[in-house]
Amino acid sequence: MTQNTNQAFYDRVSAELADIDAQGLTKPERVIASRQGPVISVNGRDVLNFCANNYLGLAGDERVTQAGIRAQEKWGAGTASVRFICGTLEIHKELERAIADYLGFEDAILFAAAFDANGGIFEPLFGAEDAIVSDSLNHAS
């Protein structure tokens, strides 16, 4: 690329970013300086937190924190990739068994995110002749 081509690219990107900002579509980062919960510390202020998926309030629960510490001491920081690449830890199978037993099902499978669950369910179960209907209030994944 020539200098002019590079500059044209940077100018185009800068203009696009300026337009996004002018439309009020820029979403600044809010750096949280506390545990996740109904009240969090942002920019040195305690504020109400209405945006988390912490529905059960477990993200900042001390019991969950301590259980996480014990799990990391035994299992480390994870498998270093997704299950189908690096494998499944025994602790994952134990949790899936407990969930299946609790719900009265033969088995259960955990996904790291809703997006992963969509790929793990929709792709193998639905074909070209199927339709999936979703409304605007459905999960963003």
C-alpha atoms as a printed R data frame, in Angstrom:
    type eleno elety resid chain resno       x       y      z
1   ATOM     1    CA   MET     A     1   0.000   0.000  0.000
2   ATOM     2    CA   THR     A     2   1.166   3.482 -0.730
3   ATOM     3    CA   GLN     A     3   1.150   6.334  1.761
4   ATOM     4    CA   ASN     A     4  -1.861   7.908 -0.015
5   ATOM     5    CA   THR     A     5  -3.773   4.606  0.111
6   ATOM     6    CA   ASN     A     6  -3.007   4.235  3.818
7   ATOM     7    CA   GLN     A     7  -4.073   7.804  4.527
8   ATOM     8    CA   ALA     A     8  -7.295   7.365  2.526
9   ATOM     9    CA   PHE     A     9  -8.101   4.282  4.604
10  ATOM    10    CA   TYR     A    10  -7.443   6.087  7.909
11  ATOM    11    CA   ASP     A    11  -9.475   9.086  6.760
12  ATOM    12    CA   ARG     A    12 -12.407   6.844  5.828
13  ATOM    13    CA   VAL     A    13 -12.293   5.004  9.170
14  ATOM    14    CA   SER     A    14 -12.006   8.285 11.092
15  ATOM    15    CA   ALA     A    15 -15.003   9.727  9.244
16  ATOM    16    CA   GLU     A    16 -17.066   6.601  9.917
17  ATOM    17    CA   LEU     A    17 -16.184   6.656 13.628
18  ATOM    18    CA   ALA     A    18 -17.022  10.378 13.818
19  ATOM    19    CA   ASP     A    19 -20.402   9.676 12.190
20  ATOM    20    CA   ILE     A    20 -21.137   6.864 14.664
21  ATOM    21    CA   ASP     A    21 -20.241   9.196 17.535
22  ATOM    22    CA   ALA     A    22 -22.353  12.055 16.101
23  ATOM    23    CA   GLN     A    23 -25.367   9.719 15.985
24  ATOM    24    CA   GLY     A    24 -24.918   8.959 19.676
25  ATOM    25    CA   LEU     A    25 -24.132   5.311 18.951
26  ATOM    26    CA   THR     A    26 -20.780   5.223 20.730
27  ATOM    27    CA   LYS     A    27 -20.852   3.104 23.867
28  ATOM    28    CA   PRO     A    28 -18.096   4.111 26.255
29  ATOM    29    CA   GLU     A    29 -16.577   1.535 28.579
30  ATOM    30    CA   ARG     A    30 -17.691   1.696 32.176
31  ATOM    31    CA   VAL     A    31 -14.866   0.353 34.292
32  ATOM    32    CA   ILE     A    32 -16.227  -1.419 37.373
33  ATOM    33    CA   ALA     A    33 -13.991  -1.284 40.443
34  ATOM    34    CA   SER     A    34 -15.977  -3.624 42.705
35  ATOM    35    CA   ARG     A    35 -17.632  -7.009 42.824
36  ATOM    36    CA   GLN     A    36 -20.643  -7.526 40.607
37  ATOM    37    CA   GLY     A    37 -23.902  -6.884 42.439
38  ATOM    38    CA   PRO     A    38 -26.946  -4.605 42.617
39  ATOM    39    CA   VAL     A    39 -24.639  -1.735 43.628
40  ATOM    40    CA   ILE     A    40 -21.251  -1.375 41.924
41  ATOM    41    CA   SER     A    41 -18.433   1.153 42.013
42  ATOM    42    CA   VAL     A    42 -17.930   3.043 38.725
43  ATOM    43    CA   ASN     A    43 -15.648   6.081 38.417
44  ATOM    44    CA   GLY     A    44 -15.348   6.301 42.205
45  ATOM    45    CA   ARG     A    45 -19.126   6.368 42.745
46  ATOM    46    CA   ASP     A    46 -21.509   3.698 43.982
47  ATOM    47    CA   VAL     A    47 -24.257   3.274 41.379
48  ATOM    48    CA   LEU     A    48 -27.231   0.955 40.902
49  ATOM    49    CA   ASN     A    49 -26.491  -1.800 38.405
50  ATOM    50    CA   PHE     A    50 -29.442  -2.583 36.119
51  ATOM    51    CA   CYS     A    51 -27.467  -4.134 33.261
52  ATOM    52    CA   ALA     A    52 -25.968  -7.394 34.554
53  ATOM    53    CA   ASN     A    53 -27.128 -10.947 33.869
54  ATOM    54    CA   ASN     A    54 -26.489 -11.668 37.553
55  ATOM    55    CA   TYR     A    55 -30.124 -12.716 38.042
56  ATOM    56    CA   LEU     A    56 -29.510 -14.871 41.116
57  ATOM    57    CA   GLY     A    57 -27.002 -12.471 42.663
58  ATOM    58    CA   LEU     A    58 -24.262 -15.097 42.720
59  ATOM    59    CA   ALA     A    59 -21.510 -13.208 40.869
60  ATOM    60    CA   GLY     A    60 -20.355 -11.394 44.009
61  ATOM    61    CA   ASP     A    61 -21.445 -14.008 46.563
62  ATOM    62    CA   GLU     A    62 -18.575 -14.928 48.902
63  ATOM    63    CA   ARG     A    63 -19.550 -18.637 48.908
64  ATOM    64    CA   VAL     A    64 -19.289 -18.732 45.115
65  ATOM    65    CA   THR     A    65 -15.963 -16.874 45.246
66  ATOM    66    CA   GLN     A    66 -14.514 -19.366 47.730
67  ATOM    67    CA   ALA     A    67 -15.804 -22.344 45.714
68  ATOM    68    CA   GLY     A    68 -14.171 -20.807 42.630
69  ATOM    69    CA   ILE     A    69 -10.865 -20.463 44.456
70  ATOM    70    CA   ARG     A    70 -11.001 -24.122 45.536
71  ATOM    71    CA   ALA     A    71 -11.853 -25.199 41.965
72  ATOM    72    CA   GLN     A    72  -8.972 -23.182 40.521
73  ATOM    73    CA   GLU     A    73  -6.566 -24.695 43.036
74  ATOM    74    CA   LYS     A    74  -7.557 -28.175 41.821
75  ATOM    75    CA   TRP     A    75  -8.341 -27.602 38.132
76  ATOM    76    CA   GLY     A    76  -6.332 -24.497 37.215
77  ATOM    77    CA   ALA     A    77  -7.798 -21.695 35.118
78  ATOM    78    CA   GLY     A    78  -9.701 -23.964 32.719
79  ATOM    79    CA   THR     A    79  -9.129 -26.213 29.730
80  ATOM    80    CA   ALA     A    80  -7.416 -23.448 27.705
81  ATOM    81    CA   SER     A    81  -9.925 -23.857 24.893
82  ATOM    82    CA   VAL     A    82 -13.433 -25.084 24.183
83  ATOM    83    CA   ARG     A    83 -14.481 -28.598 25.143
84  ATOM    84    CA   PHE     A    84 -14.426 -30.113 21.669
85  ATOM    85    CA   ILE     A    85 -10.786 -29.076 21.236
86  ATOM    86    CA   CYS     A    86  -9.173 -29.603 24.656
87  ATOM    87    CA   GLY     A    87 -11.663 -31.936 26.321
88  ATOM    88    CA   THR     A    88 -14.088 -31.812 29.190
89  ATOM    89    CA   LEU     A    89 -13.046 -31.637 32.819
90  ATOM    90    CA   GLU     A    90 -14.510 -34.088 35.348
91  ATOM    91    CA   ILE     A    91 -15.986 -31.133 37.219
92  ATOM    92    CA   HIS     A    92 -18.043 -30.214 34.118
93  ATOM    93    CA   LYS     A    93 -19.493 -33.733 33.947
94  ATOM    94    CA   GLU     A    94 -20.241 -33.650 37.687
95  ATOM    95    CA   LEU     A    95 -22.188 -30.403 37.299
96  ATOM    96    CA   GLU     A    96 -24.054 -31.689 34.244
97  ATOM    97    CA   ARG     A    97 -24.975 -34.885 36.131
98  ATOM    98    CA   ALA     A    98 -26.227 -32.847 39.117
99  ATOM    99    CA   ILE     A    99 -28.335 -30.619 36.841
100 ATOM   100    CA   ALA     A   100 -29.800 -33.610 34.968
101 ATOM   101    CA   ASP     A   101 -30.627 -35.371 38.235
102 ATOM   102    CA   TYR     A   102 -32.210 -32.238 39.685
103 ATOM   103    CA   LEU     A   103 -34.363 -31.728 36.593
104 ATOM   104    CA   GLY     A   104 -35.170 -35.441 36.223
105 ATOM   105    CA   PHE     A   105 -33.526 -35.845 32.828
106 ATOM   106    CA   GLU     A   106 -31.171 -38.476 31.446
107 ATOM   107    CA   ASP     A   107 -28.369 -35.984 30.788
108 ATOM   108    CA   ALA     A   108 -27.545 -32.293 30.476
109 ATOM   109    CA   ILE     A   109 -24.950 -30.269 28.615
110 ATOM   110    CA   LEU     A   110 -23.565 -26.884 29.611
111 ATOM   111    CA   PHE     A   111 -22.609 -24.174 27.160
112 ATOM   112    CA   ALA     A   112 -20.306 -21.263 27.961
113 ATOM   113    CA   ALA     A   113 -22.655 -18.737 26.352
114 ATOM   114    CA   ALA     A   114 -26.104 -18.479 24.783
115 ATOM   115    CA   PHE     A   115 -24.459 -18.051 21.386
116 ATOM   116    CA   ASP     A   116 -22.719 -21.429 21.852
117 ATOM   117    CA   ALA     A   117 -25.995 -23.072 22.869
118 ATOM   118    CA   ASN     A   118 -27.658 -21.766 19.711
119 ATOM   119    CA   GLY     A   119 -24.934 -23.311 17.560
120 ATOM   120    CA   GLY     A   120 -24.987 -26.549 19.530
121 ATOM   121    CA   ILE     A   121 -28.751 -26.944 19.274
122 ATOM   122    CA   PHE     A   122 -29.984 -25.221 16.119
123 ATOM   123    CA   GLU     A   123 -27.335 -26.401 13.657
124 ATOM   124    CA   PRO     A   124 -27.654 -30.159 14.287
125 ATOM   125    CA   LEU     A   125 -31.430 -30.234 14.856
126 ATOM   126    CA   PHE     A   126 -32.783 -27.934 12.143
127 ATOM   127    CA   GLY     A   127 -32.488 -28.139  8.367
128 ATOM   128    CA   ALA     A   128 -33.369 -26.090  5.316
129 ATOM   129    CA   GLU     A   129 -37.047 -27.093  5.584
130 ATOM   130    CA   ASP     A   130 -37.365 -25.767  9.158
131 ATOM   131    CA   ALA     A   131 -38.194 -22.248 10.286
132 ATOM   132    CA   ILE     A   132 -37.169 -20.561 13.521
133 ATOM   133    CA   VAL     A   133 -39.450 -17.709 14.569
134 ATOM   134    CA   SER     A   134 -38.045 -15.153 16.983
135 ATOM   135    CA   ASP     A   135 -39.331 -11.774 18.130
136 ATOM   136    CA   SER     A   136 -37.446  -8.578 18.886
137 ATOM   137    CA   LEU     A   137 -37.427  -9.294 22.637
138 ATOM   138    CA   ASN     A   138 -35.527 -12.563 22.213
139 ATOM   139    CA   HIS     A   139 -31.982 -12.816 23.562
140 ATOM   140    CA   ALA     A   140 -29.488 -10.901 21.439
141 ATOM   141    CA   SER     A   141 -27.441 -14.025 20.690
